Amino acid sequence: IQLTQSPSLLSASVGDRVTLSCKGSQNINNYLAWYQQKLGEAPKLLIYNTNSLQTGIPSRFSGSGSGTDYTLTISSLQPEDVATYFCYQYNNGLTFGSGTKLEIK
Amino acid sequence: EVQLQESGPGLVKPSQSLSLTCSVTGYSITSNYWGWIRKFPGNKMEWMGYISYSGSTSYNPSLKSRISITRDTSKNQFFLQLNSVTTEDTATYYCARGSILRIMDAWGQGASVTVSS
């Protein structure tokens, strides 16, 4: 399964509601996770099984979707959210999306 | 708290083998799944393979002829060997812990490997 993320680069203001998209080439059956990777750091698991928040992750992060289309939402963008975000499917093989780089405007 | 740390040479010559070690503390590698993932320049991430709690392995089909993942349970370490490397194998290599669903929930800091003569 190939994953296409959009946009590849997103610039938003602090406090904005931000939506990142991940589209699969086939049905993912909700076996989708989101990772955040800050510069020079290891990827951090944010969301798994489409909408389950990993322990310790702020509640401003949420996930949704079904079938082939999935979304990561940040309800109120914070400066510390600057990072690249990857989606990851584990329904059929294991593949990562191409990433969305999130910047502060 | 589980911690993972990659180690190994940062420079490998073309046609040689790339070997990395992942040292795990705070959790036994005889539980869960333990994988290798790499990130290429330009951000593309690729799952390479994993070794399970029982020692069984699964590899990315695109690498199957070149990759081997093994472990030493007495040292709580697992290993990556990638043979016949080319410059296209230049990447940051991460080791990670996976759940039964293969969700990688803990990662090492990554090891940068350059393939160059």
mmCIF file of C-alpha atoms in Angstrom:
data_model
loop_
_atom_site.group_PDB
_atom_site.id
_atom_site.type_symbol
_atom_site.label_atom_id
_atom_site.label_comp_id
_atom_site.label_asym_id
_atom_site.label_seq_id
_atom_site.Cartn_x
_atom_site.Cartn_y
_atom_site.Cartn_z
ATOM 1 C CA ILE A 1 0.000 0.000 0.000
ATOM 2 C CA GLN A 2 1.373 3.405 -0.965
ATOM 3 C CA LEU A 3 0.608 6.423 1.205
ATOM 4 C CA THR A 4 0.389 9.954 -0.175
ATOM 5 C CA GLN A 5 0.519 12.835 2.273
ATOM 6 C CA SER A 6 -0.627 16.357 1.563
ATOM 7 C CA PRO A 7 0.403 19.030 1.660
ATOM 8 C CA SER A 8 4.138 18.366 1.676
ATOM 9 C CA LEU A 9 4.697 21.729 3.377
ATOM 10 C CA LEU A 10 2.242 23.560 5.580
ATOM 11 C CA SER A 11 2.719 26.978 7.116
ATOM 12 C CA ALA A 12 0.250 28.069 9.797
ATOM 13 C CA SER A 13 -0.041 30.500 12.680
ATOM 14 C CA VAL A 14 0.046 29.718 16.369
ATOM 15 C CA GLY A 15 -3.476 28.916 17.494
ATOM 16 C CA ASP A 16 -4.631 27.735 14.058
ATOM 17 C CA ARG A 17 -6.501 24.496 13.528
ATOM 18 C CA VAL A 18 -4.307 22.408 11.246
ATOM 19 C CA THR A 19 -5.296 19.400 9.170
ATOM 20 C CA LEU A 20 -2.863 16.970 7.548
ATOM 21 C CA SER A 21 -3.988 14.391 5.040
ATOM 22 C CA CYS A 22 -2.863 10.844 4.279
ATOM 23 C CA LYS A 23 -4.350 8.829 1.430
ATOM 24 C CA GLY A 24 -3.748 5.163 0.795
ATOM 25 C CA SER A 25 -3.632 3.398 -2.544
ATOM 26 C CA GLN A 26 -5.894 0.723 -1.030
ATOM 27 C CA ASN A 27 -8.209 0.313 1.942
ATOM 28 C CA ILE A 28 -6.171 0.630 5.174
ATOM 29 C CA ASN A 29 -8.941 -0.679 7.456
ATOM 30 C CA ASN A 30 -8.076 1.927 10.095
ATOM 31 C CA TYR A 31 -4.633 0.417 10.665
ATOM 32 C CA LEU A 32 -3.016 3.809 10.446
ATOM 33 C CA ALA A 33 -0.688 5.683 12.769
ATOM 34 C CA TRP A 34 0.818 9.159 12.842
ATOM 35 C CA TYR A 35 4.340 10.085 13.908
ATOM 36 C CA GLN A 36 5.911 13.429 14.703
ATOM 37 C CA GLN A 37 9.587 13.931 14.026
ATOM 38 C CA LYS A 38 11.372 17.051 15.184
ATOM 39 C CA LEU A 39 14.717 18.008 13.699
ATOM 40 C CA GLY A 40 17.455 15.746 14.992
ATOM 41 C CA GLU A 41 15.104 13.633 17.083
ATOM 42 C CA ALA A 42 13.605 10.186 16.853
ATOM 43 C CA PRO A 43 10.061 9.831 15.514
ATOM 44 C CA LYS A 44 7.399 9.964 18.201
ATOM 45 C CA LEU A 45 4.154 8.003 17.994
ATOM 46 C CA LEU A 46 1.159 10.338 18.273
ATOM 47 C CA ILE A 47 -1.864 8.368 17.107
ATOM 48 C CA TYR A 48 -2.476 4.683 16.336
ATOM 49 C CA ASN A 49 -5.453 2.743 15.002
ATOM 50 C CA THR A 50 -6.606 5.943 13.259
ATOM 51 C CA ASN A 51 -7.797 7.782 16.365
ATOM 52 C CA SER A 52 -6.204 6.377 19.532
ATOM 53 C CA LEU A 53 -4.019 8.910 21.293
ATOM 54 C CA GLN A 54 -0.701 7.539 22.501
ATOM 55 C CA THR A 55 -0.031 7.980 26.221
ATOM 56 C CA GLY A 56 1.444 11.369 27.037
ATOM 57 C CA ILE A 57 0.447 13.056 23.786
ATOM 58 C CA PRO A 58 -1.468 16.352 24.180
ATOM 59 C CA SER A 59 -5.172 16.212 23.469
ATOM 60 C CA ARG A 60 -4.883 18.899 20.786
ATOM 61 C CA PHE A 61 -3.774 16.053 18.498
ATOM 62 C CA SER A 62 -6.506 13.878 17.033
ATOM 63 C CA GLY A 63 -6.933 11.455 14.173
ATOM 64 C CA SER A 64 -9.822 10.420 12.008
ATOM 65 C CA GLY A 65 -10.618 8.662 8.785
ATOM 66 C CA SER A 66 -11.623 5.423 7.195
ATOM 67 C CA GLY A 67 -11.059 3.408 4.066
ATOM 68 C CA THR A 68 -8.285 5.094 2.146
ATOM 69 C CA ASP A 69 -8.481 8.621 3.597
ATOM 70 C CA TYR A 70 -7.110 9.693 6.973
ATOM 71 C CA THR A 71 -6.499 12.972 8.761
ATOM 72 C CA LEU A 72 -4.362 14.253 11.604
ATOM 73 C CA THR A 73 -5.732 17.403 13.227
ATOM 74 C CA ILE A 74 -4.005 19.769 15.598
ATOM 75 C CA SER A 75 -6.753 21.810 17.196
ATOM 76 C CA SER A 76 -4.599 24.761 18.237
ATOM 77 C CA LEU A 77 -1.113 24.898 16.778
ATOM 78 C CA GLN A 78 1.694 25.475 19.268
ATOM 79 C CA PRO A 79 5.281 26.534 18.531
ATOM 80 C CA GLU A 80 6.562 23.174 19.750
ATOM 81 C CA ASP A 81 4.514 21.406 17.052
ATOM 82 C CA VAL A 82 6.995 22.436 14.363
ATOM 83 C CA ALA A 83 8.049 19.087 12.924
ATOM 84 C CA THR A 84 7.584 16.677 10.065
ATOM 85 C CA TYR A 85 4.569 14.395 10.392
ATOM 86 C CA PHE A 86 4.451 10.916 8.862
ATOM 87 C CA CYS A 87 1.534 8.573 8.469
ATOM 88 C CA TYR A 88 2.192 4.821 8.643
ATOM 89 C CA GLN A 89 -0.024 1.915 7.651
ATOM 90 C CA TYR A 90 0.211 -1.617 9.036
ATOM 91 C CA ASN A 91 -2.784 -3.193 7.352
ATOM 92 C CA ASN A 92 -0.981 -4.719 4.395
ATOM 93 C CA GLY A 93 2.786 -4.645 4.678
ATOM 94 C CA LEU A 94 4.343 -1.733 6.512
ATOM 95 C CA THR A 95 4.701 1.602 4.733
ATOM 96 C CA PHE A 96 5.216 5.234 5.567
ATOM 97 C CA GLY A 97 3.887 8.320 3.914
ATOM 98 C CA SER A 98 6.153 10.916 2.373
ATOM 99 C CA GLY A 99 5.709 13.376 5.228
ATOM 100 C CA THR A 100 4.248 16.825 5.814
ATOM 101 C CA LYS A 101 6.587 19.496 7.098
ATOM 102 C CA LEU A 102 4.756 21.862 9.432
ATOM 103 C CA GLU A 103 6.083 25.358 9.988
ATOM 104 C CA ILE A 104 4.951 28.383 11.952
ATOM 105 C CA LYS A 105 3.971 31.374 9.835
ATOM 106 C CA GLU B 1 11.301 3.035 30.368
ATOM 107 C CA VAL B 2 12.553 1.355 27.230
ATOM 108 C CA GLN B 3 15.520 2.958 25.492
ATOM 109 C CA LEU B 4 17.097 1.997 22.188
ATOM 110 C CA GLN B 5 20.485 3.044 20.881
ATOM 111 C CA GLU B 6 21.936 2.379 17.458
ATOM 112 C CA SER B 7 25.661 1.995 16.942
ATOM 113 C CA GLY B 8 27.962 1.171 14.072
ATOM 114 C CA PRO B 9 30.176 2.665 11.387
ATOM 115 C CA GLY B 10 29.085 5.949 9.896
ATOM 116 C CA LEU B 11 30.865 5.319 6.613
ATOM 117 C CA VAL B 12 30.703 2.195 4.474
ATOM 118 C CA LYS B 13 32.288 1.584 1.079
ATOM 119 C CA PRO B 14 30.151 0.552 -1.887
ATOM 120 C CA SER B 15 29.753 -3.224 -2.309
ATOM 121 C CA GLN B 16 30.591 -3.826 1.361
ATOM 122 C CA SER B 17 28.223 -4.730 4.175
ATOM 123 C CA LEU B 18 26.546 -2.320 6.527
ATOM 124 C CA SER B 19 26.306 -3.591 10.098
ATOM 125 C CA LEU B 20 24.462 -1.860 12.924
ATOM 126 C CA THR B 21 23.674 -2.809 16.499
ATOM 127 C CA CYS B 22 20.640 -1.773 18.499
ATOM 128 C CA SER B 23 21.155 -1.941 22.252
ATOM 129 C CA VAL B 24 17.945 -2.055 24.247
ATOM 130 C CA THR B 25 17.578 -1.173 27.903
ATOM 131 C CA GLY B 26 14.522 -1.240 30.132
ATOM 132 C CA TYR B 27 12.711 -3.929 28.153
ATOM 133 C CA SER B 28 13.459 -7.460 27.032
ATOM 134 C CA ILE B 29 13.771 -8.198 23.336
ATOM 135 C CA THR B 30 12.203 -11.577 24.035
ATOM 136 C CA SER B 31 8.923 -9.681 24.061
ATOM 137 C CA ASN B 32 7.400 -7.688 21.205
ATOM 138 C CA TYR B 33 8.896 -7.038 17.779
ATOM 139 C CA TRP B 34 12.127 -5.206 17.008
ATOM 140 C CA GLY B 35 12.571 -3.453 13.740
ATOM 141 C CA TRP B 36 14.835 -1.433 11.539
ATOM 142 C CA ILE B 37 13.598 1.586 9.614
ATOM 143 C CA ARG B 38 15.615 3.997 7.526
ATOM 144 C CA LYS B 39 15.090 7.578 6.429
ATOM 145 C CA PHE B 40 16.660 8.715 3.208
ATOM 146 C CA PRO B 41 17.842 12.226 2.421
ATOM 147 C CA GLY B 42 14.674 13.966 1.276
ATOM 148 C CA ASN B 43 12.584 12.408 4.050
ATOM 149 C CA LYS B 44 11.388 9.120 2.575
ATOM 150 C CA MET B 45 11.002 6.496 5.318
ATOM 151 C CA GLU B 46 11.315 2.785 4.611
ATOM 152 C CA TRP B 47 10.565 -0.158 6.871
ATOM 153 C CA MET B 48 13.409 -2.645 6.427
ATOM 154 C CA GLY B 49 12.451 -5.599 8.587
ATOM 155 C CA TYR B 50 11.954 -6.915 12.078
ATOM 156 C CA ILE B 51 12.760 -9.767 14.396
ATOM 157 C CA SER B 52 10.087 -11.078 16.687
ATOM 158 C CA TYR B 53 10.125 -12.083 20.333
ATOM 159 C CA SER B 54 10.608 -15.681 19.186
ATOM 160 C CA GLY B 55 13.417 -14.889 16.774
ATOM 161 C CA SER B 56 11.429 -15.126 13.564
ATOM 162 C CA THR B 57 12.104 -12.461 10.985
ATOM 163 C CA SER B 58 10.235 -10.546 8.320
ATOM 164 C CA TYR B 59 11.853 -8.402 5.675
ATOM 165 C CA ASN B 60 10.822 -5.776 3.177
ATOM 166 C CA PRO B 61 10.601 -7.670 -0.130
ATOM 167 C CA SER B 62 12.658 -4.970 -1.819
ATOM 168 C CA LEU B 63 15.591 -5.837 0.469
ATOM 169 C CA LYS B 64 15.044 -9.534 1.016
ATOM 170 C CA SER B 65 18.125 -10.713 -0.828
ATOM 171 C CA ARG B 66 20.464 -8.328 1.002
ATOM 172 C CA ILE B 67 19.187 -8.025 4.574
ATOM 173 C CA SER B 68 19.609 -10.032 7.727
ATOM 174 C CA ILE B 69 18.348 -9.215 11.217
ATOM 175 C CA THR B 70 19.622 -11.259 14.132
ATOM 176 C CA ARG B 71 19.737 -10.905 17.898
ATOM 177 C CA ASP B 72 21.675 -11.710 21.047
ATOM 178 C CA THR B 73 19.197 -12.119 23.859
ATOM 179 C CA SER B 74 21.953 -12.396 26.467
ATOM 180 C CA LYS B 75 23.030 -8.849 25.637
ATOM 181 C CA ASN B 76 19.522 -7.605 24.803
ATOM 182 C CA GLN B 77 20.732 -6.458 21.404
ATOM 183 C CA PHE B 78 19.597 -6.972 17.864
ATOM 184 C CA PHE B 79 21.505 -6.412 14.673
ATOM 185 C CA LEU B 80 21.122 -5.284 11.093
ATOM 186 C CA GLN B 81 23.294 -6.468 8.243
ATOM 187 C CA LEU B 82 22.753 -5.097 4.767
ATOM 188 C CA ASN B 83 24.952 -6.558 2.072
ATOM 189 C CA SER B 84 26.234 -5.163 -1.211
ATOM 190 C CA VAL B 85 25.460 -1.567 -0.330
ATOM 191 C CA THR B 86 25.380 1.248 -2.862
ATOM 192 C CA THR B 87 25.221 4.994 -2.491
ATOM 193 C CA GLU B 88 21.432 4.631 -2.496
ATOM 194 C CA ASP B 89 21.681 3.015 0.929
ATOM 195 C CA THR B 90 22.908 6.277 2.418
ATOM 196 C CA ALA B 91 20.353 7.073 5.127
ATOM 197 C CA THR B 92 19.690 7.478 8.808
ATOM 198 C CA TYR B 93 18.963 4.054 10.282
ATOM 199 C CA TYR B 94 16.588 3.697 13.215
ATOM 200 C CA CYS B 95 15.841 0.742 15.423
ATOM 201 C CA ALA B 96 12.432 0.577 17.059
ATOM 202 C CA ARG B 97 10.146 -1.533 19.219
ATOM 203 C CA GLY B 98 6.950 -2.760 17.639
ATOM 204 C CA SER B 99 3.695 -3.982 19.086
ATOM 205 C CA ILE B 100 1.846 -7.066 17.938
ATOM 206 C CA LEU B 101 0.279 -4.871 15.247
ATOM 207 C CA ARG B 102 3.768 -3.684 14.248
ATOM 208 C CA ILE B 103 3.123 -0.173 15.554
ATOM 209 C CA MET B 104 6.575 1.212 16.355
ATOM 210 C CA ASP B 105 6.125 2.902 19.722
ATOM 211 C CA ALA B 106 9.728 3.484 20.817
ATOM 212 C CA TRP B 107 12.623 4.496 18.610
ATOM 213 C CA GLY B 108 16.339 5.025 18.879
ATOM 214 C CA GLN B 109 17.910 8.360 18.009
ATOM 215 C CA GLY B 110 19.123 7.061 14.669
ATOM 216 C CA ALA B 111 22.519 6.333 13.130
ATOM 217 C CA SER B 112 23.619 8.203 10.054
ATOM 218 C CA VAL B 113 25.321 5.953 7.510
ATOM 219 C CA THR B 114 26.979 7.211 4.366
ATOM 220 C CA VAL B 115 27.950 4.857 1.568
ATOM 221 C CA SER B 116 30.889 6.327 -0.262
ATOM 222 C CA SER B 117 34.280 5.306 -1.542
#
